[in-house]
């Protein structure tokens, strides 16, 4: 998931307003941005876990996740062409309902999804590094690598990273190369008689779960691989013609990634038995796939490093998003203003970086210990599932917001989705976010998500109380469209 939210200050004291963003993105660059946003940690890290839920039919949850994501994408397309601003879900929620608490919860959930996504990537990075160097580390060793990796991400974040379209093109091609390698190795393995495609139609579920429950539970995991398309709305102000370009480009990007995911899942179960894919001691699932498909070639030694690169990129851009969004919430006055402090030299929001990094540390330690003590629990699946849970709730609200905003027409032409699609999107996202859509092992995702939201609500209440009793001012969003607007780092206000 890729959002960069280097917000500029409001220009107190009658300062000149910030200039608008330069419109540099045409259809091709926007397509690469969307594909790069979606590709990453999800399919690299969770293919084995999805197969563990449904067996050889691992392609089905990815296909269903693609359909659900595409339905919601139609709602995003209408909203981004109707309101071509960079604030995303928080803006749509605020325009539709105008309720401070609801807007805050949606914005905070988006921030938390960035932290849980980055924490998922850190655990995946530890696994790929273990594979790449053949370290043979146990749970504690992988935990320390994950924590060390997040520390490195925080340091890079603190130093200051300006995300550019050209850099995104390079990163997208690297991530894409790894998945295409899996597919091509599968085709090679098929010609050599190493693939057993009869497995792709075999449904196997642990604990004798019913087909519907098992597929639904696997879909909530696979959905993590499809998120990211919604972040492209933050590039609306940098597109040459968002009303013209967004609809076709976003749907094309979703279709490309959905096809790749289904092919990767089919290749994985055809080359490697499901029991091995889910066995962490035998290595990451996709590393096993390339080793099984072409044992005479060094693909299995190369692939872990591609995987490390892919998940490292996901972790960095998600922690950038989370820290900048926390910074934006602080500058809006809805969270403690100390979170908005900026380092004088680096001009980066150092307090927000520290806070989001500490939260990620807590998440990583908690889920790794939980996976070590609870049978059937997996750290990557638990964090990835929590990310999906948070964003499914956000998507359900966005679909409802679209229906409400139909009563507020705008003068310029824009994309318009079918009403029944928005209703279906709200229902499917709400259903997949519910406890009935998750297995017993996945219920802990609610504890993690609830704990994160409780932290936000407590901090918000403390801020409200301080603003009311000390500053004697209301606590509300004043410029919601600026909360996650992409601005140059030089725009950070000095404090």
Short mmCIF file of C-alpha atoms in Angstrom, two decimals:
data_model
loop_
_atom_site.label_atom_id
_atom_site.label_comp_id
_atom_site.label_asym_id
_atom_site.label_seq_id
_atom_site.Cartn_x
_atom_site.Cartn_y
_atom_site.Cartn_z
CA UNK A 1 0.00 0.00 0.00
CA UNK A 2 1.71 3.35 -1.07
CA UNK A 3 0.77 6.74 0.23
CA UNK A 4 3.16 9.60 0.74
CA UNK A 5 1.67 12.28 2.90
CA UNK A 6 4.26 14.98 3.38
CA UNK A 7 1.78 17.65 4.32
CA UNK A 8 2.61 21.31 4.27
CA UNK A 9 1.63 23.59 7.06
CA UNK A 10 -1.30 25.84 6.70
CA UNK A 11 0.72 28.99 6.34
CA UNK A 12 -0.10 30.87 9.49
CA UNK A 13 -0.04 34.59 9.64
CA UNK A 14 -1.29 35.21 6.12
CA UNK A 15 1.52 33.36 4.38
CA UNK A 16 1.12 32.70 0.70
CA UNK A 17 -0.71 29.45 -0.08
CA UNK A 18 1.22 26.44 -1.30
CA UNK A 19 1.32 26.03 -5.10
CA UNK A 20 -0.70 23.21 -6.63
CA UNK A 21 0.89 19.89 -7.45
CA UNK A 22 2.45 19.45 -10.88
CA UNK A 23 0.35 17.27 -13.17
CA UNK A 24 2.95 14.90 -14.59
CA UNK A 25 1.23 11.50 -14.71
CA UNK A 26 -0.28 10.20 -17.91
CA UNK A 27 -1.99 6.84 -18.37
CA UNK A 28 1.20 4.75 -18.61
CA UNK A 29 2.82 6.14 -15.49
CA UNK A 30 -0.49 5.95 -13.60
CA UNK A 31 -0.86 2.29 -14.63
CA UNK A 32 2.62 1.45 -13.36
CA UNK A 33 1.89 3.32 -10.14
CA UNK A 34 -1.33 1.35 -9.54
CA UNK A 35 0.25 -2.01 -10.39
CA UNK A 36 3.23 -1.20 -8.17
CA UNK A 37 0.88 -0.19 -5.36
CA UNK A 38 -0.94 -3.52 -5.40
CA UNK A 39 2.03 -5.83 -5.99
CA UNK A 40 4.18 -6.56 -2.98
CA UNK A 41 3.98 -8.21 0.41
CA UNK A 42 0.56 -9.87 0.04
CA UNK A 43 1.26 -12.47 -2.63
CA UNK A 44 4.94 -12.81 -1.67
CA UNK A 45 4.12 -13.57 1.95
CA UNK A 46 0.64 -15.09 2.11
CA UNK A 47 0.38 -17.58 -0.77
CA UNK A 48 1.28 -20.46 1.54
CA UNK A 49 -1.19 -19.38 4.23
CA UNK A 50 -4.02 -19.07 1.69
CA UNK A 51 -3.22 -22.56 0.39
CA UNK A 52 -3.27 -23.80 3.97
CA UNK A 53 -6.90 -22.70 4.30
CA UNK A 54 -8.28 -24.24 1.08
CA UNK A 55 -5.62 -26.61 -0.26
CA UNK A 56 -4.97 -26.72 -3.99
CA UNK A 57 -7.84 -24.36 -4.74
CA UNK A 58 -5.69 -21.45 -3.50
CA UNK A 59 -6.43 -19.54 -6.71
CA UNK A 60 -10.12 -19.20 -5.76
CA UNK A 61 -9.66 -16.82 -2.78
CA UNK A 62 -7.37 -14.61 -4.87
CA UNK A 63 -10.00 -14.52 -7.62
CA UNK A 64 -12.78 -13.65 -5.17
CA UNK A 65 -10.61 -10.98 -3.53
CA UNK A 66 -10.01 -9.50 -6.98
CA UNK A 67 -13.77 -9.33 -7.66
CA UNK A 68 -14.53 -7.69 -4.29
CA UNK A 69 -11.70 -5.18 -4.74
CA UNK A 70 -12.86 -4.33 -8.26
CA UNK A 71 -16.42 -3.66 -7.09
CA UNK A 72 -15.14 -1.21 -4.49
CA UNK A 73 -12.75 0.27 -7.06
CA UNK A 74 -15.79 1.42 -9.06
CA UNK A 75 -16.90 3.48 -6.05
CA UNK A 76 -13.43 4.97 -5.68
CA UNK A 77 -13.48 5.85 -9.39
CA UNK A 78 -16.67 7.86 -9.06
CA UNK A 79 -15.42 9.62 -5.93
CA UNK A 80 -11.94 10.46 -7.20
CA UNK A 81 -13.28 11.86 -10.48
CA UNK A 82 -15.97 13.75 -8.58
CA UNK A 83 -13.52 15.07 -5.97
CA UNK A 84 -10.06 14.96 -7.63
CA UNK A 85 -8.20 15.74 -4.41
CA UNK A 86 -5.56 13.77 -2.55
CA UNK A 87 -7.23 13.01 0.79
CA UNK A 88 -8.96 9.72 -0.11
CA UNK A 89 -11.27 7.89 2.28
CA UNK A 90 -11.13 10.54 5.01
CA UNK A 91 -12.26 13.23 2.56
CA UNK A 92 -15.15 11.14 1.19
CA UNK A 93 -16.29 10.20 4.70
CA UNK A 94 -16.17 13.79 5.90
CA UNK A 95 -18.06 15.12 2.88
CA UNK A 96 -20.72 12.42 3.21
CA UNK A 97 -21.37 12.45 6.95
CA UNK A 98 -19.66 15.54 8.39
CA UNK A 99 -19.19 13.77 11.72
CA UNK A 100 -15.81 14.46 13.32
CA UNK A 101 -15.55 11.13 15.16
CA UNK A 102 -16.38 9.06 12.07
CA UNK A 103 -13.84 10.95 9.96
CA UNK A 104 -11.20 10.48 12.67
CA UNK A 105 -11.84 6.73 12.98
CA UNK A 106 -11.56 6.22 9.21
CA UNK A 107 -8.36 8.26 8.99
CA UNK A 108 -6.88 6.45 12.00
CA UNK A 109 -7.82 3.04 10.58
CA UNK A 110 -6.04 3.91 7.33
CA UNK A 111 -2.98 4.90 9.37
CA UNK A 112 -3.12 1.66 11.38
CA UNK A 113 -3.44 -0.38 8.19
CA UNK A 114 -0.13 1.13 7.08
CA UNK A 115 1.54 0.04 10.33
CA UNK A 116 0.11 -3.50 10.23
CA UNK A 117 1.03 -3.83 6.55
CA UNK A 118 4.61 -2.71 7.23
CA UNK A 119 4.81 -5.09 10.19
CA UNK A 120 3.67 -7.91 7.92
CA UNK A 121 6.41 -6.95 5.47
CA UNK A 122 9.03 -6.95 8.23
CA UNK A 123 8.20 -10.54 9.17
CA UNK A 124 8.25 -11.54 5.50
CA UNK A 125 11.61 -9.80 5.08
CA UNK A 126 13.03 -11.82 7.96
CA UNK A 127 11.85 -15.04 6.31
CA UNK A 128 13.33 -14.16 2.92
CA UNK A 129 16.64 -13.12 4.50
CA UNK A 130 16.72 -16.42 6.38
CA UNK A 131 16.13 -18.25 3.06
CA UNK A 132 18.60 -16.17 1.08
CA UNK A 133 21.54 -16.70 3.39
CA UNK A 134 20.52 -20.13 4.66
CA UNK A 135 20.73 -18.99 8.29
CA UNK A 136 18.35 -21.59 9.70
CA UNK A 137 17.10 -19.19 12.37
CA UNK A 138 14.35 -20.02 14.84
CA UNK A 139 11.52 -17.81 16.13
CA UNK A 140 13.70 -15.54 18.27
CA UNK A 141 16.24 -14.99 15.49
CA UNK A 142 13.53 -14.06 13.00
CA UNK A 143 11.98 -11.72 15.59
CA UNK A 144 15.22 -9.80 16.03
CA UNK A 145 15.70 -9.52 12.27
CA UNK A 146 12.16 -8.15 11.89
CA UNK A 147 12.72 -5.59 14.64
CA UNK A 148 16.10 -4.61 13.21
CA UNK A 149 14.55 -4.19 9.78
CA UNK A 150 11.83 -1.89 11.16
CA UNK A 151 14.53 0.14 12.91
CA UNK A 152 16.31 0.56 9.59
CA UNK A 153 13.03 1.62 7.94
CA UNK A 154 12.55 4.22 10.68
CA UNK A 155 16.04 5.60 10.11
CA UNK A 156 15.47 5.89 6.36
CA UNK A 157 12.09 7.48 7.07
CA UNK A 158 13.73 9.97 9.44
CA UNK A 159 16.41 10.85 6.91
CA UNK A 160 13.69 11.74 4.44
CA UNK A 161 12.50 9.89 1.38
CA UNK A 162 10.80 11.71 -1.47
CA UNK A 163 8.79 9.16 -3.43
CA UNK A 164 8.97 9.77 -7.17
CA UNK A 165 7.13 8.27 -10.09
CA UNK A 166 10.38 7.19 -11.77
CA UNK A 167 11.53 5.32 -8.66
CA UNK A 168 8.14 3.64 -8.47
CA UNK A 169 8.56 2.39 -12.04
CA UNK A 170 11.85 0.68 -11.14
CA UNK A 171 10.47 -0.84 -7.93
CA UNK A 172 7.37 -2.08 -9.75
CA UNK A 173 9.44 -3.81 -12.41
CA UNK A 174 11.54 -5.58 -9.76
CA UNK A 175 8.46 -6.77 -7.85
CA UNK A 176 6.81 -7.85 -11.09
CA UNK A 177 9.94 -9.74 -12.17
CA UNK A 178 9.79 -11.93 -9.09
CA UNK A 179 6.19 -12.98 -9.71
CA UNK A 180 6.76 -13.53 -13.42
CA UNK A 181 9.75 -15.69 -12.46
CA UNK A 182 7.42 -17.89 -10.41
CA UNK A 183 5.01 -18.22 -13.35
CA UNK A 184 7.73 -18.96 -15.91
CA UNK A 185 9.36 -21.50 -13.59
CA UNK A 186 5.96 -23.15 -13.29
CA UNK A 187 5.66 -23.36 -17.07
CA UNK A 188 9.18 -24.80 -17.26
CA UNK A 189 8.38 -27.30 -14.53
CA UNK A 190 5.28 -28.36 -16.43
CA UNK A 191 7.32 -29.12 -19.56
CA UNK A 192 9.70 -31.18 -17.42
CA UNK A 193 6.91 -33.17 -15.81
CA UNK A 194 7.42 -31.65 -12.33
CA UNK A 195 4.01 -29.98 -12.07
CA UNK A 196 0.86 -31.74 -10.91
CA UNK A 197 -2.01 -29.57 -12.03
CA UNK A 198 -4.56 -32.05 -10.72
CA UNK A 199 -3.90 -30.51 -7.28
CA UNK A 200 -5.33 -27.12 -8.29
CA UNK A 201 -8.89 -28.45 -8.15
CA UNK A 202 -8.47 -30.31 -4.87
CA UNK A 203 -10.13 -28.60 -1.92
CA UNK A 204 -8.55 -29.36 1.47
CA UNK A 205 -9.40 -27.56 4.67
CA UNK A 206 -7.92 -27.99 8.15
CA UNK A 207 -10.22 -29.04 10.98
CA UNK A 208 -12.88 -30.22 8.49
CA UNK A 209 -14.18 -26.71 7.82
CA UNK A 210 -16.98 -26.33 5.32
CA UNK A 211 -16.09 -25.13 1.85
CA UNK A 212 -17.86 -21.78 2.26
CA UNK A 213 -16.22 -20.90 5.58
CA UNK A 214 -12.78 -22.03 4.46
CA UNK A 215 -12.92 -20.08 1.18
CA UNK A 216 -14.26 -17.00 2.97
CA UNK A 217 -11.51 -17.17 5.61
CA UNK A 218 -8.88 -17.58 2.88
CA UNK A 219 -10.37 -14.64 0.94
CA UNK A 220 -9.92 -12.33 3.94
CA UNK A 221 -6.22 -13.23 3.80
CA UNK A 222 -5.95 -12.99 0.01
CA UNK A 223 -7.63 -9.57 0.12
CA UNK A 224 -4.43 -8.21 1.67
CA UNK A 225 -2.75 -8.88 -1.68
CA UNK A 226 -5.30 -6.70 -3.52
CA UNK A 227 -5.16 -3.58 -1.33
CA UNK A 228 -3.22 -0.63 -2.63
CA UNK A 229 -5.47 0.36 -5.53
CA UNK A 230 -7.22 2.83 -3.25
CA UNK A 231 -3.98 4.71 -2.64
CA UNK A 232 -3.81 5.83 -6.25
CA UNK A 233 -6.53 8.41 -5.50
CA UNK A 234 -3.82 10.32 -3.65
CA UNK A 235 -2.20 10.95 -7.03
CA UNK A 236 -5.34 12.59 -8.42
CA UNK A 237 -3.89 16.10 -8.29
CA UNK A 238 -0.77 14.97 -10.18
CA UNK A 239 -2.60 13.29 -13.09
CA UNK A 240 -2.91 15.13 -16.38
CA UNK A 241 -6.58 14.25 -16.73
CA UNK A 242 -7.91 12.22 -13.75
CA UNK A 243 -11.51 12.15 -14.97
CA UNK A 244 -10.43 10.62 -18.29
CA UNK A 245 -7.51 8.45 -17.14
CA UNK A 246 -8.48 6.97 -13.77
CA UNK A 247 -11.37 4.62 -14.69
CA UNK A 248 -9.71 2.64 -17.48
CA UNK A 249 -6.27 2.70 -15.87
CA UNK A 250 -7.34 1.54 -12.41
CA UNK A 251 -9.44 -1.32 -13.80
CA UNK A 252 -6.59 -2.36 -16.10
CA UNK A 253 -4.14 -2.34 -13.18
CA UNK A 254 -6.47 -4.42 -11.03
CA UNK A 255 -6.97 -6.92 -13.86
CA UNK A 256 -3.23 -7.31 -14.44
CA UNK A 257 -2.47 -7.94 -10.79
CA UNK A 258 -5.47 -10.23 -10.33
CA UNK A 259 -4.36 -12.38 -13.27
CA UNK A 260 -0.80 -12.56 -11.96
CA UNK A 261 -1.97 -13.58 -8.49
CA UNK A 262 -4.20 -16.37 -9.81
CA UNK A 263 -1.38 -17.71 -12.00
CA UNK A 264 1.10 -17.57 -9.11
CA UNK A 265 -1.32 -19.46 -6.84
CA UNK A 266 -1.94 -22.15 -9.48
CA UNK A 267 1.79 -22.50 -10.11
CA UNK A 268 2.56 -22.77 -6.40
CA UNK A 269 0.17 -25.63 -5.63
CA UNK A 270 1.01 -27.44 -8.88
CA UNK A 271 4.73 -27.55 -8.07
CA UNK A 272 4.77 -27.89 -4.28
CA UNK A 273 2.47 -29.96 -2.02
CA UNK A 274 0.26 -27.75 0.16
CA UNK A 275 1.74 -29.23 3.32
CA UNK A 276 5.18 -27.99 2.30
CA UNK A 277 3.93 -24.55 1.27
CA UNK A 278 2.61 -23.97 4.78
CA UNK A 279 5.71 -25.32 6.53
CA UNK A 280 7.82 -22.30 7.51
CA UNK A 281 10.79 -24.54 8.36
CA UNK A 282 11.09 -25.47 4.68
CA UNK A 283 11.34 -21.83 3.64
CA UNK A 284 9.05 -19.21 2.18
CA UNK A 285 6.36 -20.63 -0.09
CA UNK A 286 7.45 -18.95 -3.33
CA UNK A 287 11.10 -19.77 -2.70
CA UNK A 288 10.07 -23.44 -2.55
CA UNK A 289 8.16 -23.01 -5.79
CA UNK A 290 11.12 -21.74 -7.83
CA UNK A 291 13.36 -24.42 -6.28
CA UNK A 292 10.92 -27.18 -7.23
CA UNK A 293 10.23 -25.89 -10.73
CA UNK A 294 13.83 -25.50 -11.86
CA UNK A 295 16.10 -27.42 -9.46
CA UNK A 296 19.02 -27.26 -11.90
CA UNK A 297 18.98 -23.46 -12.07
CA UNK A 298 19.90 -21.00 -9.28
CA UNK A 299 16.48 -19.35 -9.19
CA UNK A 300 15.88 -20.39 -5.59
CA UNK A 301 19.02 -18.52 -4.52
CA UNK A 302 18.01 -15.38 -6.41
CA UNK A 303 14.33 -15.25 -5.54
CA UNK A 304 14.65 -14.55 -1.77
CA UNK A 305 16.56 -11.37 -2.56
CA UNK A 306 13.84 -10.25 -4.99
CA UNK A 307 11.35 -11.00 -2.24
CA UNK A 308 13.35 -8.98 0.28
CA UNK A 309 13.42 -6.04 -2.10
CA UNK A 310 9.68 -6.23 -2.77
CA UNK A 311 8.59 -6.41 0.87
CA UNK A 312 11.18 -3.82 1.95
CA UNK A 313 9.68 -1.35 -0.51
CA UNK A 314 6.18 -2.09 0.85
CA UNK A 315 7.33 -1.57 4.43
CA UNK A 316 9.00 1.74 3.71
CA UNK A 317 6.15 3.34 1.79
CA UNK A 318 3.59 2.14 4.34
CA UNK A 319 5.56 3.55 7.27
CA UNK A 320 6.00 6.78 5.32
CA UNK A 321 2.23 6.89 4.90
CA UNK A 322 1.51 6.07 8.55
CA UNK A 323 3.93 8.61 10.01
CA UNK A 324 2.78 11.39 7.66
CA UNK A 325 -0.88 10.67 8.32
CA UNK A 326 -0.25 10.75 12.09
CA UNK A 327 1.57 14.05 11.49
CA UNK A 328 -1.43 15.33 9.52
CA UNK A 329 -3.88 14.34 12.26
CA UNK A 330 -1.74 16.17 14.81
CA UNK A 331 -1.67 19.32 12.68
CA UNK A 332 -5.44 19.10 12.32
CA UNK A 333 -5.57 19.32 16.12
CA UNK A 334 -7.40 16.00 16.56
CA UNK A 335 -4.38 14.22 18.07
CA UNK A 336 -1.68 15.64 20.39
CA UNK A 337 0.13 18.43 18.56
CA UNK A 338 3.48 17.13 19.79
CA UNK A 339 3.08 14.33 17.21
CA UNK A 340 3.44 17.00 14.54
CA UNK A 341 6.93 18.14 15.58
CA UNK A 342 9.40 18.31 12.73
CA UNK A 343 13.16 17.84 12.97
CA UNK A 344 14.86 21.15 12.25
CA UNK A 345 17.60 19.66 10.10
CA UNK A 346 15.98 16.70 8.35
CA UNK A 347 12.55 18.40 8.11
CA UNK A 348 10.82 15.09 8.76
CA UNK A 349 8.08 14.45 11.39
CA UNK A 350 10.38 12.69 13.85
CA UNK A 351 7.87 12.28 16.69
CA UNK A 352 5.32 10.62 14.40
CA UNK A 353 8.06 8.37 13.03
CA UNK A 354 9.04 7.30 16.55
CA UNK A 355 5.42 6.70 17.61
CA UNK A 356 4.49 4.62 14.55
CA UNK A 357 7.73 2.63 14.81
CA UNK A 358 7.10 1.82 18.48
CA UNK A 359 3.60 0.65 17.61
CA UNK A 360 5.04 -1.61 14.92
CA UNK A 361 7.56 -3.01 17.42
CA UNK A 362 4.74 -3.89 19.78
CA UNK A 363 2.76 -5.55 17.00
CA UNK A 364 5.70 -7.61 15.79
CA UNK A 365 6.62 -8.85 19.26
CA UNK A 366 3.01 -9.65 20.09
CA UNK A 367 2.21 -11.63 16.95
CA UNK A 368 5.51 -13.50 16.87
CA UNK A 369 5.03 -14.60 20.48
CA UNK A 370 1.40 -15.48 19.75
CA UNK A 371 2.38 -17.59 16.75
CA UNK A 372 5.00 -19.37 18.85
CA UNK A 373 2.60 -20.24 21.67
CA UNK A 374 -0.70 -20.78 19.85
CA UNK A 375 -1.09 -23.74 17.53
CA UNK A 376 -2.21 -22.76 14.04
CA UNK A 377 -1.27 -19.10 14.49
CA UNK A 378 1.04 -17.43 11.98
CA UNK A 379 2.56 -13.98 12.46
CA UNK A 380 2.38 -12.95 8.81
CA UNK A 381 -1.18 -14.22 8.38
CA UNK A 382 -2.29 -12.52 11.60
CA UNK A 383 -0.88 -9.12 10.63
CA UNK A 384 -1.92 -9.39 6.98
CA UNK A 385 -5.43 -10.38 8.04
CA UNK A 386 -5.60 -7.41 10.41
CA UNK A 387 -4.65 -5.09 7.56
CA UNK A 388 -7.43 -6.58 5.44
CA UNK A 389 -9.90 -6.21 8.33
CA UNK A 390 -9.12 -2.52 8.82
CA UNK A 391 -9.35 -1.72 5.11
CA UNK A 392 -12.50 -3.77 4.54
CA UNK A 393 -14.24 -1.59 7.13
CA UNK A 394 -12.89 1.52 5.42
CA UNK A 395 -14.07 0.25 2.03
CA UNK A 396 -17.54 -0.52 3.37
CA UNK A 397 -17.82 3.06 4.67
CA UNK A 398 -16.53 4.49 1.36
CA UNK A 399 -19.21 2.57 -0.57
CA UNK A 400 -21.89 3.95 1.74
CA UNK A 401 -20.38 7.44 1.47
CA UNK A 402 -20.75 7.22 -2.31
CA UNK A 403 -24.47 6.56 -1.98
CA UNK A 404 -24.86 9.52 0.38
CA UNK A 405 -22.83 11.84 -1.85
CA UNK A 406 -25.11 11.11 -4.80
CA UNK A 407 -27.28 13.83 -3.24
CA UNK A 408 -24.47 16.37 -3.69
CA UNK A 409 -23.91 16.83 -7.45
CA UNK A 410 -20.91 18.69 -8.84
CA UNK A 411 -20.74 20.83 -11.96
CA UNK A 412 -17.98 18.99 -13.82
CA UNK A 413 -18.50 15.61 -15.57
CA UNK A 414 -17.24 12.54 -13.73
CA UNK A 415 -17.31 8.74 -13.77
CA UNK A 416 -20.50 7.23 -12.40
CA UNK A 417 -20.81 3.68 -11.18
CA UNK A 418 -23.98 1.65 -10.93
CA UNK A 419 -25.87 2.09 -7.67
CA UNK A 420 -26.23 -1.66 -7.24
CA UNK A 421 -22.45 -2.06 -7.47
CA UNK A 422 -21.92 0.39 -4.60
CA UNK A 423 -24.55 -1.45 -2.53
CA UNK A 424 -22.93 -4.80 -3.34
CA UNK A 425 -19.52 -3.38 -2.48
CA UNK A 426 -20.73 -2.17 0.92
CA UNK A 427 -22.36 -5.53 1.69
CA UNK A 428 -19.45 -7.72 0.56
CA UNK A 429 -16.84 -5.63 2.39
CA UNK A 430 -18.97 -5.55 5.54
CA UNK A 431 -19.50 -9.30 5.32
CA UNK A 432 -15.79 -10.07 4.89
CA UNK A 433 -15.01 -7.75 7.83
CA UNK A 434 -17.33 -9.69 10.14
CA UNK A 435 -16.33 -12.46 12.59
CA UNK A 436 -18.44 -14.98 10.65
CA UNK A 437 -15.99 -14.66 7.74
CA UNK A 438 -12.98 -15.69 9.79
CA UNK A 439 -11.79 -18.95 11.24
CA UNK A 440 -11.13 -19.42 14.95
CA UNK A 441 -7.42 -18.75 14.40
CA UNK A 442 -8.24 -15.42 12.72
CA UNK A 443 -10.44 -14.02 15.49
CA UNK A 444 -7.38 -12.53 17.18
CA UNK A 445 -7.30 -9.99 14.35
CA UNK A 446 -10.18 -8.21 16.10
CA UNK A 447 -8.15 -7.96 19.30
CA UNK A 448 -5.26 -6.35 17.43
CA UNK A 449 -7.46 -3.97 15.43
CA UNK A 450 -9.52 -3.10 18.51
CA UNK A 451 -6.39 -2.40 20.53
CA UNK A 452 -5.05 -0.05 17.86
CA UNK A 453 -8.35 1.82 17.63
CA UNK A 454 -8.55 2.06 21.44
CA UNK A 455 -5.17 3.80 21.46
CA UNK A 456 -6.43 6.28 18.88
CA UNK A 457 -9.68 6.95 20.72
CA UNK A 458 -7.88 7.54 24.03
CA UNK A 459 -5.41 9.93 22.40
CA UNK A 460 -8.27 11.71 20.63
CA UNK A 461 -10.19 12.10 23.92
CA UNK A 462 -7.11 13.49 25.68
CA UNK A 463 -6.64 15.96 22.83
CA UNK A 464 -10.31 16.99 22.94
CA UNK A 465 -10.11 17.51 26.71
CA UNK A 466 -6.91 19.57 26.40
CA UNK A 467 -8.32 21.70 23.59
CA UNK A 468 -11.51 22.30 25.53
CA UNK A 469 -10.04 23.11 28.96
CA UNK A 470 -6.66 24.68 28.14
CA UNK A 471 -6.77 26.04 24.59
CA UNK A 472 -10.52 26.84 24.69
CA UNK A 473 -11.02 25.83 21.07
CA UNK A 474 -13.10 23.17 19.32
CA UNK A 475 -11.62 19.89 18.13
CA UNK A 476 -12.57 19.36 14.52
CA UNK A 477 -11.15 18.87 11.04
CA UNK A 478 -10.58 22.29 9.50
CA UNK A 479 -8.95 21.39 6.18
CA UNK A 480 -9.68 17.72 5.63
CA UNK A 481 -8.52 17.88 2.02
CA UNK A 482 -4.97 18.58 3.27
CA UNK A 483 -4.72 15.70 5.73
CA UNK A 484 -2.73 13.45 3.44
CA UNK A 485 -1.83 15.73 0.60
CA UNK A 486 1.50 15.06 -1.07
CA UNK A 487 3.68 18.13 -0.60
CA UNK A 488 7.44 18.71 -0.75
CA UNK A 489 9.30 18.07 2.46
CA UNK A 490 10.38 21.67 2.50
CA UNK A 491 6.76 22.45 3.18
CA UNK A 492 6.92 21.09 6.73
CA UNK A 493 6.22 23.90 9.16
CA UNK A 494 9.07 24.85 11.47
CA UNK A 495 8.35 24.29 15.14
#
